[in-house]
Coordinates of C-alpha atoms and ligand atoms in Angstrom, one line a residue:
M1 CA 0.0 0.1 -0.1
S2 CA 1.7 3.4 -1.1
T3 CA 0.9 6.5 0.8
Q4 CA -1.4 7.7 -2.1
Q5 CA -3.5 4.6 -1.7
L6 CA -3.8 4.9 2.2
E7 CA -7.1 6.0 2.4
R8 CA -7.5 9.5 4.4
R9 CA -9.5 9.4 7.4
W10 CA -10.8 12.7 9.2
W11 CA -8.9 11.7 12.4
H12 CA -5.5 11.6 10.5
N13 CA -4.9 15.3 10.8
A14 CA -7.0 15.6 14.0
V15 CA -5.5 16.9 17.2
V16 CA -6.9 15.8 20.5
Y17 CA -7.3 17.7 23.6
Q18 CA -7.6 15.3 26.7
I19 CA -9.8 16.5 29.7
Y20 CA -9.7 15.0 33.2
P21 CA -13.2 16.3 34.2
R22 CA -12.7 16.3 37.8
S23 CA -9.7 18.8 37.6
F24 CA -10.8 21.0 34.6
N25 CA -13.3 23.6 35.6
D26 CA -15.8 23.9 38.6
T27 CA -18.9 25.8 38.0
N28 CA -20.9 25.1 41.1
G29 CA -18.5 25.5 43.9
D30 CA -18.2 22.0 45.1
G31 CA -14.6 21.8 44.3
I32 CA -15.0 19.2 41.6
G33 CA -14.8 20.0 37.9
D34 CA -18.0 19.4 36.0
I35 CA -19.4 19.2 32.3
P36 CA -21.0 22.8 32.5
G37 CA -17.3 23.7 33.4
I38 CA -16.1 22.1 30.0
I39 CA -18.8 23.8 28.0
E40 CA -17.7 27.2 29.4
K41 CA -14.2 26.5 28.0
L42 CA -15.0 25.2 24.7
D43 CA -13.8 28.4 22.9
Y44 CA -10.6 28.1 24.8
I45 CA -9.9 24.6 23.3
A46 CA -11.2 25.5 19.8
G47 CA -8.8 28.6 20.0
L48 CA -5.9 26.1 20.4
G49 CA -7.1 24.3 17.3
A50 CA -7.8 21.2 18.8
N51 CA -10.6 19.4 17.1
V52 CA -11.3 16.4 19.3
I53 CA -11.8 16.3 23.1
W54 CA -11.3 13.0 24.9
L55 CA -12.9 13.1 28.2
S56 CA -11.7 11.0 31.0
P57 CA -14.8 9.0 32.4
V58 CA -17.8 10.9 33.5
Y59 CA -20.0 7.8 34.1
Q60 CA -21.8 7.1 37.4
S61 CA -19.1 5.5 39.8
P62 CA -18.2 5.3 43.4
M63 CA -14.9 7.1 42.3
D64 CA -12.4 4.6 43.9
D65 CA -10.1 5.2 40.7
N66 CA -11.8 8.6 39.9
G67 CA -14.1 7.1 37.4
Y68 CA -12.3 4.3 36.0
D69 CA -14.6 2.2 38.2
I70 CA -17.9 2.7 36.6
S71 CA -21.3 1.5 38.2
D72 CA -23.6 2.5 35.4
Y73 CA -22.3 3.0 31.8
Q74 CA -25.4 4.8 30.7
S75 CA -25.6 7.7 33.4
I76 CA -23.6 10.6 34.4
A77 CA -22.1 10.9 37.8
P78 CA -24.1 13.6 39.6
E79 CA -21.1 15.5 40.5
F80 CA -20.1 16.0 36.8
G81 CA -23.7 16.8 35.8
T82 CA -26.5 15.3 33.9
M83 CA -27.2 13.5 30.8
A84 CA -28.6 16.8 29.6
D85 CA -25.4 18.5 30.2
M86 CA -23.5 15.7 28.3
D87 CA -26.1 16.1 25.4
S88 CA -25.3 19.9 25.4
L89 CA -21.6 19.5 25.5
I90 CA -21.7 17.3 22.4
E91 CA -23.9 20.0 20.6
Q92 CA -22.0 22.9 21.8
A93 CA -18.7 21.3 20.8
D94 CA -20.1 20.1 17.4
K95 CA -21.0 23.9 16.8
R96 CA -17.3 24.5 17.0
G97 CA -16.1 21.8 14.9
I98 CA -15.2 19.7 17.9
K99 CA -16.0 16.0 18.3
I100 CA -16.2 14.4 21.7
V101 CA -14.5 11.2 22.5
M102 CA -15.5 9.3 25.6
D103 CA -13.5 6.7 27.6
L104 CA -14.7 3.1 27.3
V105 CA -13.8 1.3 30.3
V106 CA -14.7 -2.4 29.7
N107 CA -12.0 -4.6 30.8
H108 CA -13.7 -4.1 34.3
T109 CA -16.6 -2.3 36.1
S110 CA -17.0 -1.1 39.7
D111 CA -17.7 -3.7 42.2
Q112 CA -20.9 -1.5 42.7
H113 CA -22.3 -2.4 39.1
P114 CA -25.5 -4.0 39.3
W115 CA -23.9 -6.7 37.1
F116 CA -21.2 -7.6 39.9
I117 CA -23.7 -7.2 42.7
E118 CA -25.8 -9.9 41.0
S119 CA -22.8 -12.0 39.9
S120 CA -21.4 -12.2 43.5
S121 CA -24.8 -13.0 45.0
S122 CA -24.5 -16.8 44.4
T123 CA -22.6 -19.4 42.3
D124 CA -25.8 -20.1 40.3
N125 CA -26.8 -16.4 39.7
P126 CA -27.4 -16.0 35.8
K127 CA -24.8 -13.2 36.0
R128 CA -22.2 -15.5 37.7
D129 CA -20.3 -16.1 34.5
W130 CA -20.2 -12.3 33.7
Y131 CA -17.0 -12.0 35.8
I132 CA -14.1 -14.5 36.2
W133 CA -14.5 -16.7 39.3
K134 CA -12.4 -19.4 40.2
D135 CA -12.0 -21.9 43.2
P136 CA -9.3 -21.7 45.6
K137 CA -6.4 -24.1 45.3
S138 CA -6.6 -27.0 47.7
D139 CA -4.6 -25.1 50.3
G140 CA -7.1 -22.2 50.0
S141 CA -4.7 -19.8 48.0
E142 CA -5.3 -17.7 44.9
P143 CA -6.1 -19.7 41.6
N144 CA -2.8 -18.6 40.0
N145 CA 0.2 -16.1 40.9
W146 CA -1.0 -13.0 38.9
E147 CA -0.6 -9.7 40.2
S148 CA -2.6 -6.6 39.8
F149 CA -1.6 -2.9 39.0
F150 CA -3.0 -1.5 42.2
K151 CA -2.9 -4.6 44.6
P152 CA -0.2 -7.1 45.5
K153 CA -2.6 -10.0 44.0
A154 CA -5.0 -10.1 41.0
W155 CA -7.5 -12.3 43.0
T156 CA -9.8 -11.5 46.0
L157 CA -11.8 -14.1 47.8
D158 CA -15.5 -13.7 48.2
E159 CA -16.3 -15.0 51.6
Q160 CA -19.8 -15.5 50.7
T161 CA -19.5 -17.8 47.8
D162 CA -16.0 -19.1 48.8
Q163 CA -14.5 -18.2 45.2
Y164 CA -11.9 -15.9 44.1
Y165 CA -12.8 -13.1 41.2
L166 CA -10.1 -11.7 39.0
H167 CA -9.2 -8.0 39.2
L168 CA -6.3 -6.5 37.2
F169 CA -6.8 -3.3 38.8
S170 CA -8.1 -2.6 42.6
N171 CA -10.3 -5.2 44.3
K172 CA -13.1 -2.7 43.5
Q173 CA -12.6 -3.2 39.7
P174 CA -13.5 -6.8 39.0
D175 CA -12.6 -7.8 35.5
L176 CA -15.5 -8.6 33.1
N177 CA -15.4 -12.2 31.4
W178 CA -15.3 -11.2 27.7
A179 CA -15.4 -15.1 26.7
N180 CA -19.1 -14.7 27.8
P181 CA -21.0 -13.5 24.5
Q182 CA -23.6 -11.8 26.7
V183 CA -21.2 -9.7 28.3
R184 CA -20.0 -8.5 24.9
E185 CA -23.3 -7.9 23.4
A186 CA -24.3 -5.9 26.6
I187 CA -21.2 -3.6 26.0
Y188 CA -21.8 -3.4 22.2
E189 CA -25.5 -2.3 22.9
M190 CA -24.0 0.5 25.3
M191 CA -21.5 1.7 22.8
H192 CA -24.4 2.2 20.3
F193 CA -26.2 4.1 22.7
W194 CA -23.4 6.7 23.1
L195 CA -22.4 6.7 19.5
K196 CA -26.1 7.3 18.5
K197 CA -25.8 10.6 20.4
G198 CA -23.2 11.9 17.9
L199 CA -20.0 10.9 19.7
G200 CA -16.6 11.2 17.8
G201 CA -15.2 7.9 19.1
F202 CA -13.8 6.2 22.0
R203 CA -10.5 5.8 24.0
M204 CA -10.4 2.4 25.3
D205 CA -9.1 1.9 28.5
V206 CA -6.6 -1.1 28.8
I207 CA -8.3 -2.6 26.0
N208 CA -5.3 -5.1 25.2
M209 CA -6.2 -7.0 28.5
I210 CA -9.7 -8.1 27.8
G211 CA -8.8 -11.5 26.5
K212 CA -7.9 -14.1 29.3
P213 CA -6.8 -17.4 28.3
S214 CA -9.1 -20.0 29.6
D215 CA -6.7 -22.2 31.3
F216 CA -5.3 -19.2 33.5
P217 CA -1.6 -20.3 33.5
D218 CA 0.7 -19.1 36.1
A219 CA 2.9 -16.1 35.2
T220 CA 6.7 -16.9 34.6
I221 CA 8.0 -13.2 34.2
F222 CA 8.5 -11.3 37.3
D223 CA 11.2 -8.8 36.5
Q224 CA 8.9 -6.7 34.1
G225 CA 5.4 -5.4 34.2
V226 CA 2.6 -6.9 36.3
A227 CA 3.1 -10.6 36.8
G228 CA 0.7 -12.4 34.3
W229 CA 0.9 -9.8 31.5
E230 CA 2.6 -12.1 29.0
H231 CA -0.9 -14.1 29.4
W232 CA -3.5 -11.4 29.3
S233 CA -2.0 -8.7 27.1
N234 CA -2.2 -8.4 23.3
N235 CA -3.3 -12.2 22.9
L236 CA -5.2 -13.6 19.8
L237 CA -8.4 -13.2 22.1
V238 CA -8.1 -9.4 22.1
H239 CA -7.9 -9.0 18.1
Q240 CA -10.8 -11.5 17.7
Y241 CA -13.0 -9.4 20.3
L242 CA -12.0 -6.2 18.6
R243 CA -12.9 -7.3 15.2
E244 CA -16.2 -8.6 16.4
M245 CA -16.7 -5.2 18.1
H246 CA -15.8 -3.5 14.7
D247 CA -18.2 -5.6 12.9
K248 CA -21.1 -5.0 15.2
V249 CA -20.5 -1.6 16.3
L250 CA -17.7 0.5 14.9
K251 CA -18.1 0.1 11.3
H252 CA -21.5 1.6 11.5
Y253 CA -19.9 5.0 12.7
D254 CA -16.9 7.2 11.0
V255 CA -15.3 7.4 14.5
L256 CA -11.8 7.7 16.0
T257 CA -10.8 4.8 18.4
V258 CA -7.7 4.6 20.3
G259 CA -6.8 1.6 22.4
E260 CA -4.7 2.3 25.6
T261 CA -2.2 -0.8 25.4
P262 CA 0.7 -1.0 27.8
F263 CA 3.2 -3.8 26.8
T264 CA 3.0 -3.4 23.1
T265 CA 5.6 -3.9 20.4
T266 CA 5.3 -2.1 17.0
L267 CA 4.1 -5.4 15.5
D268 CA 1.1 -5.3 18.0
G269 CA 0.4 -1.7 16.8
R270 CA 0.2 -2.8 13.3
Y271 CA -2.2 -5.5 14.2
Y272 CA -4.3 -3.1 16.1
S273 CA -4.3 -0.2 13.6
H274 CA -3.7 -1.7 10.2
P275 CA -7.0 -0.3 8.3
A276 CA -7.3 -3.7 6.6
R277 CA -7.6 -5.6 9.9
N278 CA -10.9 -3.8 10.9
E279 CA -9.9 -3.4 14.6
I280 CA -9.3 0.2 15.9
S281 CA -7.6 3.5 14.6
M282 CA -4.6 3.6 16.7
I283 CA -3.1 2.7 20.0
F284 CA -1.2 4.4 22.8
Q285 CA 2.1 2.3 23.2
F286 CA 4.0 2.8 26.6
E287 CA 7.6 2.3 25.6
H288 CA 8.6 6.0 25.7
V289 CA 7.0 6.8 29.2
S290 CA 8.7 3.6 30.4
I291 CA 12.5 4.6 29.7
D292 CA 12.9 6.6 33.0
R293 CA 11.2 4.2 35.6
E294 CA 10.6 0.7 36.2
E295 CA 7.0 0.8 37.3
H296 CA 6.8 -2.9 38.6
N297 CA 9.2 -1.9 41.5
A298 CA 8.7 1.7 41.4
V299 CA 12.4 2.5 40.5
K300 CA 13.7 5.7 38.7
K301 CA 16.1 5.3 35.9
P302 CA 17.8 8.2 34.0
F303 CA 16.1 9.3 30.8
D304 CA 18.2 8.5 27.8
L305 CA 17.4 10.6 24.6
V306 CA 19.3 8.1 22.4
Q307 CA 17.0 5.4 23.6
Y308 CA 13.8 7.8 23.3
K309 CA 14.9 8.6 19.8
E310 CA 15.1 4.8 18.9
I311 CA 11.8 4.3 20.3
M312 CA 10.0 7.0 18.5
A313 CA 11.7 6.5 15.3
R314 CA 10.9 2.9 15.3
W315 CA 7.2 3.5 15.9
Q316 CA 7.1 6.0 13.0
E317 CA 8.9 3.9 10.7
D318 CA 7.3 0.4 11.6
L319 CA 3.7 1.9 11.4
Y320 CA 4.2 3.9 8.2
Q321 CA 1.4 3.1 5.9
K322 CA 0.9 -0.1 7.9
G323 CA -1.2 1.4 10.6
W324 CA -1.5 4.7 12.6
N325 CA 0.4 6.3 15.6
S326 CA -0.8 8.3 18.3
L327 CA 1.6 11.0 19.7
Y328 CA 1.7 11.9 23.4
W329 CA 4.0 13.1 26.1
S330 CA 1.5 13.0 28.9
N331 CA -2.0 12.1 30.2
H332 CA -3.8 11.8 33.5
D333 CA -1.4 8.9 34.5
Q334 CA 1.8 10.5 33.9
P335 CA 3.8 13.4 35.4
R336 CA 3.9 16.8 33.9
T337 CA 5.7 17.0 30.5
V338 CA 7.8 20.0 31.1
S339 CA 9.0 18.8 34.6
R340 CA 9.8 15.2 33.3
Y341 CA 11.2 15.7 30.0
G342 CA 12.3 19.4 29.7
C343 CA 13.3 21.9 32.5
D344 CA 10.7 23.7 34.8
S345 CA 13.0 26.3 36.2
A346 CA 11.9 29.9 35.5
Q347 CA 14.5 30.5 33.2
Y348 CA 13.9 27.4 30.7
R349 CA 10.3 26.4 31.4
L350 CA 8.8 28.4 28.4
V351 CA 11.6 27.3 25.7
S352 CA 11.8 23.7 26.8
A353 CA 8.0 23.2 26.9
K354 CA 8.0 24.5 23.2
M355 CA 10.9 22.6 22.3
L356 CA 9.0 19.4 23.6
G357 CA 5.8 20.3 21.7
T358 CA 7.6 21.0 18.5
V359 CA 9.5 17.6 18.7
L360 CA 6.0 15.8 18.9
H361 CA 3.7 17.7 16.9
M362 CA 6.2 17.6 13.7
M363 CA 5.9 13.8 13.9
S364 CA 3.4 11.4 12.0
G365 CA 0.3 10.3 13.8
T366 CA -2.5 12.0 15.8
P367 CA -1.2 14.1 18.7
Y368 CA -2.8 14.4 22.1
V369 CA -2.4 17.5 24.4
Y370 CA -3.1 16.8 28.1
Q371 CA -4.9 19.7 29.8
G372 CA -2.5 22.1 31.1
E373 CA 0.4 20.8 29.0
E374 CA -0.6 23.9 26.7
I375 CA 0.3 26.3 29.4
G376 CA 3.4 24.5 30.7
M377 CA 1.9 23.4 34.0
T378 CA 4.5 21.7 36.3
N379 CA 4.7 18.9 38.8
K380 CA 3.5 19.9 42.2
C381 CA 5.6 19.3 45.3
F382 CA 4.0 16.8 48.0
N383 CA 5.5 16.5 51.2
S384 CA 4.1 13.4 52.9
I385 CA 2.2 10.6 51.7
D386 CA -1.1 11.9 53.1
E387 CA -1.0 14.8 50.5
F388 CA -1.4 12.2 47.6
N389 CA -4.9 11.1 46.6
D390 CA -4.3 8.3 44.0
L391 CA -4.6 4.8 45.0
M392 CA -1.8 3.8 42.9
A393 CA 0.6 6.3 44.6
K394 CA -0.5 4.7 47.9
F395 CA 0.1 1.3 46.7
H396 CA 3.5 2.1 45.2
Y397 CA 4.4 3.8 48.6
Q398 CA 3.5 0.7 50.5
K399 CA 5.6 -1.6 48.2
M400 CA 8.7 0.6 48.4
R401 CA 8.3 0.9 52.2
E402 CA 8.0 -2.9 52.5
R403 CA 11.2 -3.2 50.3
G404 CA 13.0 -1.2 52.9
V405 CA 13.1 2.2 50.9
S406 CA 13.3 5.1 53.3
E407 CA 10.4 7.5 53.6
T408 CA 12.2 10.5 52.1
E409 CA 13.3 8.2 49.0
A410 CA 9.6 6.9 48.5
I411 CA 8.1 10.4 48.7
A412 CA 11.0 11.5 46.1
F413 CA 9.9 8.7 43.8
L414 CA 6.1 9.9 44.0
N415 CA 7.2 13.4 43.5
D416 CA 8.8 12.4 40.2
F417 CA 6.1 9.9 39.1
S418 CA 2.8 10.3 40.8
R419 CA -0.4 10.4 38.8
D420 CA -1.6 13.2 41.0
H421 CA 0.8 15.8 39.3
A422 CA -1.5 15.5 36.3
R423 CA -4.8 15.6 38.5
V424 CA -4.4 18.9 40.4
P425 CA -6.6 21.7 39.2
I426 CA -6.1 23.6 36.0
Q427 CA -4.7 27.0 36.4
W428 CA -6.9 29.4 34.8
N429 CA -6.1 32.7 36.4
Q430 CA -4.7 34.6 39.3
Q431 CA -7.7 34.5 41.4
A432 CA -8.1 32.2 44.4
N433 CA -7.7 28.5 43.7
A434 CA -6.3 29.6 40.3
G435 CA -9.9 30.3 39.3
F436 CA -10.7 26.6 39.1
T437 CA -13.2 26.7 41.9
T438 CA -15.0 29.0 44.2
G439 CA -15.0 26.4 46.8
K440 CA -12.5 24.1 48.2
P441 CA -10.8 22.2 45.4
W442 CA -10.8 18.2 45.7
L443 CA -7.0 18.3 45.2
P444 CA -5.2 21.6 46.3
V445 CA -3.8 23.7 43.2
N446 CA -0.1 24.0 42.6
D447 CA 1.3 27.3 44.2
N448 CA 2.8 28.4 40.9
Y449 CA -0.5 29.5 39.4
Q450 CA 0.3 33.4 39.8
E451 CA 2.9 32.9 37.2
I452 CA 1.6 30.0 35.2
N453 CA -2.1 30.2 34.2
A454 CA -4.2 30.2 31.0
E455 CA -5.2 33.9 31.4
Q456 CA -1.5 34.9 31.3
A457 CA -1.0 32.5 28.4
L458 CA -3.6 33.8 26.2
S459 CA -2.6 37.4 26.6
D460 CA 1.1 36.7 25.8
P461 CA 1.9 36.2 22.2
N462 CA 5.1 34.5 23.4
S463 CA 3.5 31.9 25.5
I464 CA 3.5 28.1 25.3
Y465 CA -0.4 28.2 24.4
H466 CA 0.4 30.2 21.3
H467 CA 3.2 28.2 20.3
Y468 CA 1.0 24.9 20.4
R469 CA -1.6 26.8 18.4
Q470 CA 1.1 27.4 15.6
L471 CA 2.1 23.8 15.6
I472 CA -1.4 22.5 15.4
A473 CA -2.3 25.1 12.8
L474 CA 0.9 24.0 10.7
R475 CA -0.6 20.3 10.7
Q476 CA -3.9 21.3 9.6
G477 CA -2.8 24.0 7.2
I478 CA -2.6 23.8 3.4
E479 CA 1.1 24.3 3.1
Y480 CA 2.7 21.7 5.5
G481 CA -0.3 19.5 6.4
D482 CA 0.4 16.8 4.1
V483 CA 4.0 16.4 4.9
V484 CA 3.5 16.7 8.6
V485 CA 0.6 14.1 8.6
Y486 CA 1.6 11.9 5.6
G487 CA 5.2 12.3 5.2
D488 CA 7.9 9.6 5.8
H489 CA 10.2 9.8 8.8
K490 CA 14.0 9.8 8.8
L491 CA 16.0 10.1 12.1
L492 CA 19.3 11.8 11.8
D493 CA 22.3 11.0 14.2
P494 CA 20.7 8.4 16.3
D495 CA 23.7 8.5 18.6
D496 CA 23.6 12.1 19.5
A497 CA 22.7 12.2 23.1
D498 CA 21.8 15.9 23.3
V499 CA 19.9 16.7 19.9
Y500 CA 17.1 15.1 18.4
A501 CA 16.8 15.8 14.6
Y502 CA 14.7 14.1 12.1
I503 CA 13.4 14.7 8.5
R504 CA 9.7 14.2 7.3
S505 CA 9.2 14.2 3.5
Y506 CA 6.3 14.1 1.3
K507 CA 5.9 14.5 -2.5
G508 CA 9.0 16.6 -2.8
K509 CA 8.6 18.7 0.2
S510 CA 11.0 18.1 3.3
L511 CA 10.8 19.4 6.9
L512 CA 13.8 19.1 9.4
T513 CA 13.1 19.4 13.0
I514 CA 16.0 20.0 15.2
A515 CA 15.7 20.2 19.0
N516 CA 18.1 20.7 21.7
F517 CA 17.3 18.6 24.8
T518 CA 19.9 20.2 27.2
A519 CA 20.6 23.7 28.8
N520 CA 23.9 24.1 26.8
E521 CA 24.6 26.0 23.8
L522 CA 25.6 23.6 21.2
V523 CA 26.9 23.6 17.6
R524 CA 25.7 21.0 14.9
H525 CA 25.9 20.5 11.1
Y526 CA 23.3 19.1 8.8
D527 CA 23.4 18.4 5.3
G528 CA 20.8 20.1 3.0
R529 CA 19.9 23.7 2.0
L530 CA 17.5 25.7 4.0
K531 CA 14.5 27.2 2.3
Q532 CA 12.8 28.8 5.1
V533 CA 12.2 28.6 8.8
V534 CA 8.7 27.1 9.5
I535 CA 8.6 27.5 13.3
N536 CA 11.3 28.6 16.2
N537 CA 11.1 28.8 19.7
Y538 CA 13.8 31.4 19.7
S539 CA 13.4 35.0 18.1
S540 CA 17.0 34.7 16.7
S541 CA 17.3 33.9 13.0
V542 CA 18.5 30.5 11.7
S543 CA 20.3 31.0 8.3
T544 CA 22.6 28.0 7.8
L545 CA 22.5 24.4 8.6
D546 CA 26.2 24.3 8.4
R547 CA 27.7 25.3 11.9
L548 CA 24.2 25.8 13.3
T549 CA 24.2 27.1 16.8
L550 CA 21.5 25.7 19.0
Q551 CA 20.5 27.9 22.1
P552 CA 19.5 26.0 25.3
Y553 CA 16.4 23.7 24.6
Q554 CA 16.0 25.4 21.0
A555 CA 13.6 23.7 18.6
V556 CA 13.5 24.8 15.0
V557 CA 11.6 23.3 12.1
V558 CA 13.1 24.4 8.7
E559 CA 11.8 23.6 5.2
L560 CA 14.7 22.1 3.1
V561 CA 15.1 23.0 -0.6
Ligands
LIG601 O1 -4.4 2.8 32.9 C1 -3.8 1.6 32.9 C2 -2.5 1.5 33.3 O2 -1.6 0.7 32.7 C3 -2.1 2.2 34.5 O3 -2.3 1.4 35.4 C4 -0.6 2.8 34.4 O4 0.2 1.6 34.6 C5 -0.4 3.6 35.4 O5 -1.4 4.5 35.3 C6 1.0 4.3 35.5 O6 1.3 4.8 34.1 C7 -5.8 2.9 32.8 C8 -6.2 4.2 33.1 O7 -5.8 5.4 32.2 C9 -6.1 4.6 34.7 O8 -6.3 5.9 35.1 C10 -6.7 3.6 35.5 O9 -6.4 3.8 36.7 C11 -6.6 2.2 35.0 O10 -6.6 2.0 33.5 C12 -7.7 1.3 35.5 O11 -8.7 1.5 34.7
LIG602 CA1 -18.7 21.0 40.4

């Protein structure tokens, strides 16, 4: 299949803005962001140029995992608003050319979902087989040695019926049994309910984990990931279920679907996203967000740019014309982009955040901007374990302490990687609580909102927001859109540990992106003649690629002759 033959889809040049509703904008003073708060800020998002919004879950939920534990797929959590608010969000967004993508969390439900309440009521309940129940081993222990992301073990014993149920996440998030066709039908019906409202698609939570092998074998790999992953991630069952879902639901709508898929290789990426396989549009791979930590043991590792470049170039090349990439630095599970990969000091925050945006937005794929990234929000400083909200932070803290890690070191690890960094409220302006709420925010705001806030960013032509706006305009513009969206990818100088440089080419047009990942001034040489500068995060001019001086964190994109 050549580029010319790759059928163009509307989501190829889309840019997605991710909203974590709880932390976005509160309109009724209860300290929790809500759907009316999103409607209020639609012009802000449209102004950036994003044409899709991915909403983290807004469904009814006991909120053990902030909505990733759903107790009713077809109603809205009261703290977020009503179904009428949701309908109005879809309509108001549509007026601005923005589609709404909802989170589809169907690997598991909440333990408060009526399906699970029924299922756990007795071994002969008609819904017993909707979840995964197993007898204890003869010594009473778990059916196998699988671990969970949020608990030491993936199985919890139900005392009433004396069987264990499976949960890859918390014990309040029991895994659905996808092997049961009734479960699949119920989910497909629910998907039609939402898609008929005119939704733009779904982000599918841990979708690569829905297929569980029927013999539930013991895990054999303990030094990576979560024990058991070799059995329940990316197996043949997942692909079978996704093709069925496509046939019964997705093919009837022109939508964007993105699967969240830890533990994936580029070959898996092709299986999921090759158009001829009729599965999903694209996936979120996890390789690049795993470079600087070992999640299993909660250990930090140094960020290695050479490794980062190798990963990104491999995904760009391996999926070229054979699938589709998603592009992201951060989301509601990751630390803040500028603090993690750039430098959040007063001196370099602005340039380094723009540099990171440039590197990502000049690649092929669909970019995702996580709320607050466009104004360069930073990690917050947490001083003790009580200040964290996220259940995963608490679990990692406990694991580290049991391993003998000191309290100071454990808190330092969480200050690097806690999911709460991404979940503190958006900084809108200089008013109390950064303008997020008139009440008490569910998580305290970052102290730096006087300097870093959306109002400031909108009024300053030199802001990160306006740089992102220009990057998005390039992708969606006539002049460079095709090369940014459909061009091929060539990594230059893979061993250069300080500079990331790559060329995108399409039908005789070539763009060279050069980014300095350090706080040092560097000199580099690149072949090729410069036609014009397309975007630059410094005002100084760039006139030659021969002995090019790069300022700290400079990123420049040039068109080559
Ligand atoms: O995340 C899945 C997942 O792999 C995470 O547990 C990840 O390892 C972690 O966040 C650190 O990067 C999805 C959702 O995005 C997350 O918010 C949910 O908690 C989880 O699924 C369970 O639904
Ligand atoms: Ca509210």
